[in-house]
Tab-separated table of C-alpha atoms in Angstrom:
chain	number	residue	atom	x	y	z
A	1	GLN	CA	-5.538	13.207	31.505
A	2	VAL	CA	-4.632	14.990	34.659
A	3	PRO	CA	-6.490	18.203	36.369
A	4	LEU	CA	-5.486	21.126	35.152
A	5	LYS	CA	-5.326	24.550	37.384
A	6	PRO	CA	-7.932	27.288	37.014
A	7	GLY	CA	-6.861	29.347	33.542
A	8	ARG	CA	-4.802	26.247	32.238
A	9	SER	CA	-7.984	25.185	29.653
A	10	LEU	CA	-7.257	24.710	25.934
A	11	MET	CA	-9.114	27.951	25.297
A	12	ASP	CA	-6.527	29.956	27.687
A	13	TRP	CA	-3.658	28.318	26.004
A	14	ILE	CA	-5.055	29.625	22.618
A	15	ARG	CA	-5.591	33.050	24.016
A	16	LEU	CA	-1.906	32.751	25.119
A	17	THR	CA	-0.522	31.937	21.849
A	18	LYS	CA	-2.413	34.958	20.250
A	19	SER	CA	-1.524	37.460	23.019
A	20	GLY	CA	2.036	38.308	21.054
A	21	LYS	CA	3.880	37.206	24.244
A	22	ASP	CA	7.296	35.710	23.164
A	23	LEU	CA	7.312	31.980	24.106
A	24	THR	CA	10.177	30.654	22.867
A	25	GLY	CA	12.460	33.054	24.771
A	26	LEU	CA	14.306	34.038	21.330
A	27	LYS	CA	12.366	37.245	20.655
A	28	GLY	CA	11.325	35.766	17.303
A	29	ARG	CA	14.621	34.297	15.890
A	30	LEU	CA	14.592	30.777	14.475
A	31	ILE	CA	17.991	28.837	14.903
A	32	GLU	CA	19.684	25.601	14.200
A	33	VAL	CA	19.839	23.313	17.524
A	34	THR	CA	22.352	20.754	17.764
A	35	GLU	CA	22.122	17.505	19.589
A	36	ASP	CA	24.332	18.686	22.465
A	37	GLU	CA	22.487	22.120	22.655
A	38	LEU	CA	18.871	20.389	22.758
A	39	ALA	CA	20.113	18.105	25.279
A	40	LYS	CA	20.641	21.036	27.790
A	41	HIS	CA	17.094	22.107	27.868
A	42	ASN	CA	15.978	19.636	30.002
A	43	LYS	CA	14.220	20.684	32.953
A	44	LYS	CA	10.591	21.980	33.802
A	45	GLU	CA	11.756	25.655	33.503
A	46	ASP	CA	13.785	25.305	30.357
A	47	CYS	CA	12.339	22.416	28.392
A	48	TRP	CA	12.800	21.913	24.464
A	49	ILE	CA	11.373	18.870	22.694
A	50	CYS	CA	12.254	17.747	19.249
A	51	ILE	CA	8.988	16.524	17.116
A	52	ARG	CA	9.928	15.573	13.273
A	53	GLY	CA	13.122	17.805	13.093
A	54	PHE	CA	11.481	20.752	14.377
A	55	VAL	CA	12.355	21.926	18.063
A	56	TYR	CA	9.737	23.496	20.145
A	57	ASN	CA	10.127	25.538	24.122
A	58	VAL	CA	7.595	24.043	25.690
A	59	THR	CA	8.088	25.183	29.049
A	60	PRO	CA	5.217	27.632	28.826
A	61	TYR	CA	2.826	24.639	27.732
A	62	MET	CA	3.765	22.613	30.527
A	63	GLU	CA	0.725	23.850	32.936
A	64	TYR	CA	-1.622	23.601	29.829
A	65	HIS	CA	-0.915	19.704	28.761
A	66	PRO	CA	-3.664	17.693	28.997
A	67	GLY	CA	-1.473	14.512	30.046
A	68	GLY	CA	0.550	16.346	32.662
A	69	GLU	CA	3.763	17.753	33.276
A	70	ASP	CA	5.486	14.454	33.749
A	71	GLU	CA	4.399	12.939	30.048
A	72	LEU	CA	6.324	16.169	28.665
A	73	MET	CA	9.548	15.602	30.804
A	74	LYS	CA	9.746	12.022	29.294
A	75	ALA	CA	11.219	13.725	25.779
A	76	ALA	CA	12.695	16.629	27.527
A	77	GLY	CA	15.796	17.458	25.824
A	78	THR	CA	15.480	14.676	23.230
A	79	ASP	CA	13.704	13.879	20.120
A	80	GLY	CA	10.124	13.149	21.255
A	81	THR	CA	8.657	11.894	17.987
A	82	ASP	CA	8.236	8.057	18.534
A	83	LEU	CA	6.735	9.028	22.038
A	84	PHE	CA	4.177	11.411	20.489
A	85	ASP	CA	3.191	9.057	18.109
A	86	GLN	CA	2.693	6.185	20.373
A	87	VAL	CA	0.062	8.733	22.900
A	88	HIS	CA	-1.215	10.886	20.227
A	89	ARG	CA	0.142	11.195	16.675
A	90	TRP	CA	-3.386	12.669	15.449
A	91	VAL	CA	-2.942	16.038	17.343
A	92	ASN	CA	-1.586	19.245	15.341
A	93	TYR	CA	1.247	20.124	17.639
A	94	GLU	CA	2.518	22.443	14.651
A	95	SER	CA	-0.766	24.438	15.345
A	96	MET	CA	-0.981	24.281	19.135
A	97	LEU	CA	2.977	24.681	19.361
A	98	LYS	CA	3.559	27.111	16.481
A	99	GLU	CA	4.420	30.191	18.950
A	100	CYS	CA	7.148	27.857	20.864
A	101	LEU	CA	9.106	26.766	17.728
A	102	VAL	CA	12.546	27.224	18.375
A	103	GLY	CA	13.875	25.985	15.097
A	104	ARG	CA	15.028	23.017	12.950
A	105	MET	CA	17.471	20.485	13.999
A	106	ALA	CA	20.987	20.556	12.917
A	107	VAL	CA	22.056	18.078	10.347
A	108	LYS	CA	24.684	16.204	11.917
A	109	PRO	CA	27.905	15.438	9.716
A	110	ILE	CA	28.488	12.251	8.424
A	111	THR	CA	32.314	10.957	9.720
A	112	ALA	CA	33.588	7.489	9.025
A	113	SER	CA	37.312	6.531	9.184
A	114	LYS	CA	38.661	4.988	6.143
A	115	GLY	CA	38.231	1.396	7.459
A	116	GLU	CA	34.434	2.024	8.039
A	117	ASP	CA	33.753	3.386	4.470
A	118	PHE	CA	33.645	-0.012	2.950
A	119	LYS	CA	31.215	-1.052	5.266
A	120	ASN	CA	29.224	1.854	4.959
A	121	GLU	CA	28.928	1.319	1.018
A	122	ILE	CA	28.236	-2.234	1.495
A	123	SER	CA	25.147	-1.369	3.874
A	124	ILE	CA	23.763	1.274	1.582
A	125	MET	CA	24.134	-1.157	-1.403
A	126	LEU	CA	22.181	-4.152	0.694
A	127	TYR	CA	19.464	-1.475	1.331
A	128	PHE	CA	18.557	-0.595	-1.875
A	129	VAL	CA	18.599	-4.389	-2.703
A	130	VAL	CA	16.079	-4.939	-0.293
A	131	TYR	CA	14.421	-1.725	-1.312
A	132	LEU	CA	14.500	-2.726	-4.822
A	133	PHE	CA	13.039	-6.068	-3.958
A	134	PHE	CA	10.025	-4.966	-1.677
A	135	SER	CA	9.076	-2.327	-4.325
A	136	LEU	CA	8.870	-5.041	-7.041
A	137	LEU	CA	6.942	-7.100	-5.094
A	138	TYR	CA	4.686	-4.454	-4.326
A	139	PHE	CA	4.161	-3.973	-8.093
A	140	VAL	CA	3.411	-7.296	-8.709
A	141	PHE	CA	0.652	-7.426	-6.390
A	142	TYR	CA	-0.811	-3.860	-6.170
A	143	SER	CA	-1.791	-1.912	-9.656
A	144	TYR	CA	-4.565	0.068	-10.804
A	145	ASP	CA	-6.336	0.699	-14.420
A	146	TRP	CA	-9.166	2.696	-15.636
A	147	PHE	CA	-11.784	2.186	-18.427
A	148	GLN	CA	-14.686	4.465	-19.530
A	149	THR	CA	-17.793	4.541	-21.582
A	150	ASP	CA	-19.683	7.560	-22.735
A	151	SER	CA	-21.060	8.275	-19.295
A	152	LEU	CA	-19.137	6.287	-16.728
A	153	ILE	CA	-15.443	6.217	-15.412
A	154	THR	CA	-14.354	2.864	-13.886
A	155	VAL	CA	-11.251	2.731	-11.765
A	156	VAL	CA	-10.087	-0.792	-11.162
A	157	ILE	CA	-7.620	-1.639	-8.240
A	158	TYR	CA	-5.858	-5.159	-8.483
A	159	THR	CA	-4.508	-6.215	-4.934
A	160	LYS	CA	-4.210	-10.067	-5.422
A	161	GLN	CA	-5.598	-9.736	-1.614
A	162	LYS	CA	-7.962	-12.672	-0.808
A	163	ASP	CA	-10.745	-12.376	1.543
A	164	MET	CA	-11.327	-9.008	1.150
A	165	ASN	CA	-14.365	-7.061	2.418
A	166	ALA	CA	-15.835	-3.689	2.435
A	167	GLU	CA	-14.020	-2.286	5.734
A	168	VAL	CA	-10.737	-2.629	4.118
A	169	VAL	CA	-12.069	-0.377	1.013
A	170	ILE	CA	-12.317	3.619	1.236
A	171	VAL	CA	-12.814	5.698	-1.441
A	172	ASP	CA	-13.513	9.452	-1.722
A	173	CYS	CA	-14.176	11.753	-4.361
A	174	GLN	CA	-14.445	15.378	-3.519
A	175	ASP	CA	-12.653	18.746	-4.108
A	176	LYS	CA	-11.394	17.709	-7.663
A	177	ARG	CA	-9.854	14.733	-6.268
A	178	LEU	CA	-10.065	10.808	-6.544
A	179	ARG	CA	-8.876	8.880	-3.516
A	180	GLY	CA	-9.015	5.304	-3.120
A	181	GLU	CA	-7.342	3.320	-0.586
A	182	ILE	CA	-7.175	-0.325	0.174
A	183	ILE	CA	-6.175	-1.406	4.094
A	184	VAL	CA	-3.749	-4.364	4.407
A	185	ASP	CA	-2.939	-4.859	8.209
A	186	ASP	CA	-0.953	-1.550	9.207
A	187	HIS	CA	-0.034	-0.638	5.505
A	188	SER	CA	-2.161	0.452	2.642
A	189	TYR	CA	-2.501	1.005	-1.061
A	190	LEU	CA	-3.371	4.531	-2.386
A	191	VAL	CA	-4.558	5.548	-5.836
A	192	GLU	CA	-5.026	9.445	-5.309
A	193	ILE	CA	-5.679	11.586	-8.400
A	194	GLY	CA	-6.437	14.884	-9.180
A	195	LYS	CA	-9.378	14.789	-11.540
A	196	TYR	CA	-8.908	15.672	-15.633
A	197	HIS	CA	-13.053	16.532	-15.932
A	198	ASP	CA	-15.322	16.792	-13.337
A	199	PHE	CA	-17.745	13.825	-11.884
A	200	ALA	CA	-21.127	14.494	-11.512
A	201	ASP	CA	-22.567	15.842	-8.632
A	202	GLU	CA	-23.349	14.241	-5.048
A	203	THR	CA	-26.757	13.559	-6.474
A	204	PHE	CA	-24.902	10.308	-7.889
A	205	SER	CA	-23.608	8.023	-5.336
A	206	LEU	CA	-20.602	6.323	-6.557
A	207	LEU	CA	-20.565	2.489	-6.852
A	208	VAL	CA	-17.690	0.194	-5.400
A	209	ASN	CA	-17.631	-3.474	-6.298
A	210	ILE	CA	-15.724	-5.597	-4.423
A	211	ALA	CA	-14.481	-9.324	-5.840
A	212	GLU	CA	-13.682	-10.542	-2.359
A	213	LYS	CA	-12.260	-13.722	-3.733
A	214	VAL	CA	-9.716	-12.139	-6.320
A	215	GLY	CA	-8.904	-8.946	-4.331
A	216	LYS	CA	-10.473	-6.651	-7.202
A	217	VAL	CA	-11.990	-3.302	-6.415
A	218	GLU	CA	-14.190	-1.647	-8.845
A	219	ILE	CA	-14.891	2.412	-8.291
A	220	ILE	CA	-17.487	3.566	-10.721
A	221	LEU	CA	-18.230	7.321	-11.383
A	222	LYS	CA	-20.569	9.308	-13.680
A	223	LYS	CA	-19.275	12.069	-15.881
A	224	LYS	CA	-20.482	15.244	-15.559
A	225	ASP	CA	-20.197	15.772	-19.094
A	226	ASN	CA	-20.674	12.711	-21.521
A	227	ILE	CA	-17.252	13.527	-23.312
A	228	HIS	CA	-14.279	11.087	-23.855
A	229	TRP	CA	-11.320	11.549	-21.522
A	230	LYS	CA	-7.900	11.509	-22.893
A	231	MET	CA	-6.474	10.996	-19.295
A	232	LEU	CA	-7.750	10.062	-15.610
A	233	GLY	CA	-6.208	12.768	-14.159
A	234	GLN	CA	-3.043	14.055	-12.703
A	235	PRO	CA	-1.368	11.946	-10.053
A	236	LEU	CA	-1.088	13.539	-6.683
A	237	GLU	CA	1.938	13.226	-4.360
A	238	SER	CA	1.035	9.768	-2.705
A	239	HIS	CA	-0.584	8.213	-6.042
A	240	ASN	CA	0.415	4.519	-6.841
A	241	SER	CA	2.121	3.979	-3.333
A	242	PHE	CA	2.072	1.177	-0.478
A	243	ILE	CA	3.225	2.286	3.089
A	244	LYS	CA	2.625	2.434	6.632
A	245	ARG	CA	-0.628	3.967	7.340
A	246	THR	CA	0.774	5.988	10.174
A	247	ASP	CA	3.247	7.532	7.874
A	248	ARG	CA	0.347	8.661	5.491
A	249	GLY	CA	-1.294	11.177	8.092
A	250	LEU	CA	-4.958	11.346	8.546
A	251	PHE	CA	-7.622	11.913	5.728
A	252	TYR	CA	-10.652	13.965	6.270
A	253	ARG	CA	-14.183	14.557	4.620
A	254	LYS	CA	-16.724	16.991	5.527
A	255	CYS	CA	-20.022	15.034	7.223
A	256	LYS	CA	-23.075	16.810	7.963
A	257	LEU	CA	-24.657	16.773	11.301
A	258	VAL	CA	-28.091	15.225	10.503
A	259	SER	CA	-29.452	14.873	14.374
A	260	LYS	CA	-28.601	15.345	17.528
A	261	MET	CA	-30.424	13.249	20.399
A	262	GLU	CA	-30.292	13.424	24.136
A	263	VAL	CA	-29.347	9.956	25.882
A	264	THR	CA	-28.572	11.519	29.476
A	265	HIS	CA	-28.265	14.824	31.127
A	266	ASP	CA	-24.901	15.539	29.889
A	267	THR	CA	-24.324	13.122	27.120
A	268	LYS	CA	-25.498	13.019	23.102
A	269	LEU	CA	-26.059	10.929	20.416
A	270	PHE	CA	-24.650	12.885	17.176
A	271	CYS	CA	-25.530	11.401	13.763
A	272	LEU	CA	-23.289	12.338	10.717
A	273	MET	CA	-24.009	11.780	7.304
A	274	LEU	CA	-21.331	10.845	5.126
A	275	PRO	CA	-20.995	12.476	1.561
A	276	LYS	CA	-22.763	10.127	-1.325
A	277	SER	CA	-19.451	10.295	-2.934
A	278	THR	CA	-17.889	8.585	0.096
A	279	HIS	CA	-17.160	4.955	0.573
A	280	LEU	CA	-16.482	3.917	4.113
A	281	GLN	CA	-17.377	1.685	6.715
A	282	ILE	CA	-15.714	1.828	10.159
A	283	PRO	CA	-14.598	-1.650	11.629
A	284	THR	CA	-15.733	-2.799	15.107
A	285	GLY	CA	-13.405	-1.350	17.726
A	286	GLN	CA	-12.047	1.228	15.598
A	287	HIS	CA	-12.367	5.048	16.098
A	288	VAL	CA	-12.221	7.877	13.923
A	289	TYR	CA	-11.080	11.605	14.948
A	290	LEU	CA	-13.244	15.037	14.430
A	291	LYS	CA	-11.627	18.045	13.595
A	292	GLN	CA	-12.784	21.348	14.435
A	293	ILE	CA	-10.988	24.991	13.818
A	294	ILE	CA	-11.737	27.035	17.077
A	295	ALA	CA	-10.136	30.478	17.363
A	296	GLY	CA	-8.017	29.883	14.646
A	297	THR	CA	-6.703	27.126	16.054
A	298	GLU	CA	-6.953	23.229	14.717
A	299	ILE	CA	-8.628	20.854	17.560
A	300	VAL	CA	-8.548	17.043	17.180
A	301	LYS	CA	-10.613	14.680	18.991
A	302	PRO	CA	-10.847	11.127	18.715
A	303	TYR	CA	-14.427	9.305	19.074
A	304	THR	CA	-15.744	5.577	18.885
A	305	PRO	CA	-18.883	5.161	16.625
A	306	VAL	CA	-21.899	3.370	18.224
A	307	LEU	CA	-25.193	2.114	16.803
A	308	PRO	CA	-28.142	4.095	16.789
A	309	PHE	CA	-29.358	1.362	19.551
A	310	LEU	CA	-28.907	-1.956	20.323
A	311	PRO	CA	-30.410	-4.351	18.291
A	312	LEU	CA	-32.568	-6.601	20.395
A	313	ASP	CA	-32.952	-9.191	17.203
A	314	PHE	CA	-29.248	-8.734	16.122
A	315	LYS	CA	-29.415	-7.123	12.633
A	316	GLU	CA	-27.831	-4.212	11.187
A	317	PRO	CA	-29.537	-0.935	11.546
A	318	SER	CA	-32.008	0.062	8.795
A	319	CYS	CA	-30.165	2.801	7.185
A	320	PRO	CA	-27.861	2.528	4.424
A	321	ASP	CA	-24.319	0.256	5.089
A	322	GLY	CA	-21.604	2.957	5.933
A	323	ALA	CA	-23.820	6.094	5.252
A	324	ARG	CA	-24.277	7.403	8.624
A	325	ILE	CA	-22.291	7.702	11.588
A	326	TYR	CA	-23.351	7.527	15.102
A	327	LEU	CA	-21.116	9.224	17.968
A	328	MET	CA	-22.279	9.186	21.567
A	329	ILE	CA	-20.738	12.132	23.181
A	330	LYS	CA	-20.558	13.724	26.766
A	331	ILE	CA	-20.537	17.321	26.629
A	332	TYR	CA	-18.547	18.872	29.377
A	333	SER	CA	-19.531	22.350	30.867
A	334	CYS	CA	-15.968	23.462	30.529
A	335	GLY	CA	-14.843	21.339	27.344
A	336	LEU	CA	-14.112	23.515	24.588
A	337	PHE	CA	-14.285	20.982	22.158
A	338	THR	CA	-17.609	19.617	23.186
A	339	GLN	CA	-19.148	22.998	23.726
A	340	ALA	CA	-18.224	23.695	19.914
A	341	LEU	CA	-19.899	20.170	19.079
A	342	ASP	CA	-22.902	20.971	20.781
A	343	HIS	CA	-23.600	24.186	19.418
A	344	LEU	CA	-23.544	22.999	15.907
A	345	GLN	CA	-26.769	23.451	14.216
A	346	ILE	CA	-28.456	20.408	11.929
A	347	GLY	CA	-27.044	20.909	8.568
A	348	ASP	CA	-23.564	21.978	9.731
A	349	TYR	CA	-20.279	20.062	8.783
A	350	ILE	CA	-17.832	18.969	10.631
A	351	SER	CA	-14.264	16.987	9.441
A	352	VAL	CA	-14.142	13.278	10.190
A	353	SER	CA	-11.158	11.147	9.614
A	354	ASN	CA	-10.473	7.805	8.299
A	355	PRO	CA	-10.833	4.853	11.016
A	356	GLU	CA	-7.945	4.053	13.029
A	357	GLY	CA	-7.221	0.738	15.966
A	358	ASN	CA	-5.710	-2.394	16.241
A	359	LEU	CA	-8.631	-4.312	17.714
A	360	LYS	CA	-8.629	-7.792	15.367
A	361	LYS	CA	-11.981	-9.301	15.232
A	362	SER	CA	-10.253	-12.978	15.345
A	363	LYS	CA	-9.883	-12.317	18.889
A	364	VAL	CA	-13.057	-11.936	19.992
A	365	GLN	CA	-14.015	-14.897	17.497
A	366	THR	CA	-11.788	-17.257	18.875
A	367	SER	CA	-13.359	-16.638	22.656
A	368	GLU	CA	-15.719	-18.273	24.691
A	369	ASP	CA	-16.004	-15.586	27.418
A	370	LEU	CA	-16.205	-11.960	26.670
A	371	PHE	CA	-15.603	-9.275	29.771
A	372	LEU	CA	-16.339	-5.630	28.794
A	373	LEU	CA	-15.291	-3.122	31.541
A	374	ALA	CA	-16.352	0.121	31.035
A	375	ALA	CA	-16.647	3.772	32.652
A	376	GLY	CA	-18.717	6.265	31.593
A	377	THR	CA	-18.133	7.035	28.078
A	378	GLY	CA	-15.865	4.104	27.853
A	379	PHE	CA	-18.929	2.401	27.276
A	380	THR	CA	-18.857	3.325	23.629
A	381	PRO	CA	-16.230	0.791	21.911
A	382	MET	CA	-18.542	-1.757	23.796
A	383	VAL	CA	-21.536	-1.342	21.585
A	384	LYS	CA	-20.433	-2.537	18.504
A	385	LEU	CA	-18.145	-4.737	20.060
A	386	LEU	CA	-21.576	-6.517	22.010
A	387	ASN	CA	-23.732	-6.553	18.780
A	388	PHE	CA	-20.776	-8.273	16.800
A	389	ALA	CA	-20.303	-10.935	19.555
A	390	LEU	CA	-23.849	-11.942	19.966
A	391	THR	CA	-24.661	-11.860	16.030
A	392	GLU	CA	-21.767	-13.388	14.587
A	393	VAL	CA	-19.293	-15.165	17.356
A	394	SER	CA	-20.970	-18.713	17.682
A	395	CYS	CA	-18.453	-20.116	20.017
A	396	LEU	CA	-19.205	-17.508	22.904
A	397	ARG	CA	-20.615	-18.798	26.014
A	398	ALA	CA	-20.884	-15.839	28.075
A	399	VAL	CA	-20.706	-12.046	27.516
A	400	LYS	CA	-20.591	-10.042	30.429
A	401	LEU	CA	-20.867	-6.114	30.819
A	402	ILE	CA	-18.952	-4.546	34.069
A	403	PHE	CA	-20.475	-0.649	33.620
A	404	PHE	CA	-19.107	1.780	36.059
A	405	ASN	CA	-20.448	5.028	36.717
A	406	LYS	CA	-20.925	7.855	39.320
A	407	THR	CA	-24.683	8.103	39.548
A	408	GLU	CA	-27.981	6.230	38.104
A	409	ASP	CA	-28.283	9.345	35.796
A	410	ASP	CA	-25.024	8.908	34.296
A	411	ILE	CA	-25.789	5.306	32.825
A	412	LEU	CA	-26.003	5.073	29.057
A	413	TRP	CA	-28.608	3.055	27.601
A	414	ARG	CA	-29.427	1.412	30.731
A	415	ASN	CA	-33.066	0.009	29.546
A	416	GLN	CA	-31.676	-1.054	26.242
A	417	LEU	CA	-28.889	-3.381	27.942
A	418	GLU	CA	-31.415	-4.609	30.530
A	419	GLN	CA	-33.598	-5.622	27.716
A	420	LEU	CA	-30.747	-7.201	25.890
A	421	ALA	CA	-29.896	-9.149	29.134
A	422	LEU	CA	-33.639	-10.623	29.210
A	423	LYS	CA	-33.293	-11.401	25.271
A	424	ASP	CA	-30.201	-13.273	25.070
A	425	GLU	CA	-29.177	-15.575	27.772
A	426	ARG	CA	-25.709	-15.177	27.007
A	427	PHE	CA	-25.754	-11.770	28.003
A	428	GLU	CA	-25.456	-10.151	31.469
A	429	VAL	CA	-25.031	-6.491	32.692
A	430	GLN	CA	-23.760	-5.236	36.340
A	431	PHE	CA	-24.229	-1.734	36.833
A	432	ILE	CA	-21.615	-0.097	39.682
A	433	LEU	CA	-22.030	3.229	41.307
A	434	SER	CA	-19.400	5.096	42.668
A	435	GLN	CA	-21.800	7.749	44.033
A	436	PRO	CA	-25.037	6.263	44.539
A	437	THR	CA	-28.255	7.473	46.354
A	438	LYS	CA	-29.618	5.809	49.480
A	439	ASP	CA	-32.086	4.193	47.241
A	440	TRP	CA	-29.553	2.428	45.087
A	441	ALA	CA	-29.828	-1.260	45.517
A	442	GLY	CA	-27.057	-2.536	43.361
A	443	LYS	CA	-23.605	-2.506	44.039
A	444	GLN	CA	-21.218	0.572	44.315
A	445	GLY	CA	-17.601	1.267	44.581
A	446	LYS	CA	-14.567	2.087	42.282
A	447	ILE	CA	-12.826	-0.605	40.304
A	448	SER	CA	-10.645	-2.928	42.355
A	449	SER	CA	-9.436	-6.216	42.332
A	450	SER	CA	-11.685	-7.388	44.688
A	451	LEU	CA	-14.767	-6.203	42.921
A	452	LEU	CA	-13.244	-7.670	39.490
A	453	SER	CA	-12.937	-11.134	41.210
A	454	GLU	CA	-16.406	-11.337	42.380
A	455	PHE	CA	-17.635	-10.958	38.387
A	456	VAL	CA	-14.850	-12.104	36.233
A	457	LYS	CA	-15.197	-15.792	36.241
A	458	ARG	CA	-14.815	-18.126	33.683
A	459	SER	CA	-17.951	-19.924	32.356
A	460	ARG	CA	-16.010	-23.079	33.029
A	461	LYS	CA	-12.613	-24.226	33.453
A	462	ASP	CA	-9.888	-23.190	31.041
A	463	SER	CA	-12.165	-21.457	28.771
A	464	LYS	CA	-10.541	-18.983	26.356
A	465	VAL	CA	-11.228	-15.561	27.860
A	466	LEU	CA	-10.886	-11.772	26.421
A	467	ILE	CA	-11.226	-8.844	28.592
A	468	CYS	CA	-11.616	-5.460	26.868
A	469	ILE	CA	-11.659	-2.146	29.178
A	470	CYS	CA	-12.182	1.415	28.210
A	471	GLY	CA	-12.792	4.541	30.307
A	472	PRO	CA	-10.812	7.424	32.047
A	473	THR	CA	-7.054	6.776	32.112
A	474	PRO	CA	-6.752	6.217	35.859
A	475	PHE	CA	-9.668	3.600	35.510
A	476	THR	CA	-8.057	1.940	32.695
A	477	GLU	CA	-4.558	1.757	34.247
A	478	GLN	CA	-6.369	0.335	37.574
A	479	GLY	CA	-8.035	-2.189	35.492
A	480	VAL	CA	-5.027	-3.623	33.921
A	481	GLN	CA	-2.950	-4.020	37.053
């Protein structure tokens, strides 16, 4: 993110979009845009970008973009879909840019010489053969069935996927819809059905049984009425599909705020309760998205769940597995989203997405030295990672957290980290401040090669090292360099 000029906040942008001002320059007309026409609009004072077939005039948005004008200009006059997906596919650009919509991209006419026609036909045939092969392969490995008694419905998903665990199974039963998703690396298999009858209300928590060795998942739900069902329900659009997870979009459920505790002067620990009709466990190193409607505009932000505290005896928290989500969030005085979060009352609801992320636990499990470089709330992904590493990774010889903050008051969970360092000889924490008081006896400065070379050292020659880094973009980029 880059600093924005005064009067260029998200709230200011929302006000501008609702002012009735013509933000497209077309006086409300929608046009069909050719590639040649799109390419002409490639300057800061005249910038059009295509996302998923729709063209937007982002010129008015330039000074409001949190990533800066230069990031937007990378896609000026072109199709920016891939770039958008790489950076923040979770952002609801349709809502944010709806007043900037110029129109659709024109469909390109297909032209081919007679000599190319045969090649094209062969290519199309090969494509369908490959598509058919993988479709058949998917149906061999992924299928579902359902059974019933007088009071229960059991949905069984067969995956033939060995060594499954609870983290790859996500189940939601809400709003007259049953949704069961099995995560398979960057793909997922989905069963999604509009319910034929009602299930019992949320006083009955659904049961999910996982036969890990054979890859079978049972979803057991209680009927609202003890009657015989003729069918499970109406298949929805994405039902019985196996596709890339990024092609599915994000699925949200409403979670209740059950507690809010101060961690530091500007950071709070929020505890959200999942619906009883949801089975969801967030893997180590993955994040979720929170969604709120603010001034009529849908705003989405990513956060990494933490534990309620750092366990010194290396046991999981006492709350039921997956029932609660803890988020450590810094409240910014001018932050539209975090201010809205801070104003939530106990008992209020907020939408929480399925988890995303690409950290592989195997990278941690095969390392001997683990270095965690964190700045500010970049500490949050380190919490579960620390617990996982010290609890389950026996080959680790050393785990070191190098924690950068401005002042002593900004250090999150300082006492807990110091206690953990005393408890486990493998763990060491180093606090580094950029704006210390005169009384600070520790290290000071910002991330640099000289500072890191002092702390990032192998426990023995040729040991396998993993370095994880999280913080503001300039910190992360400097750290990677």
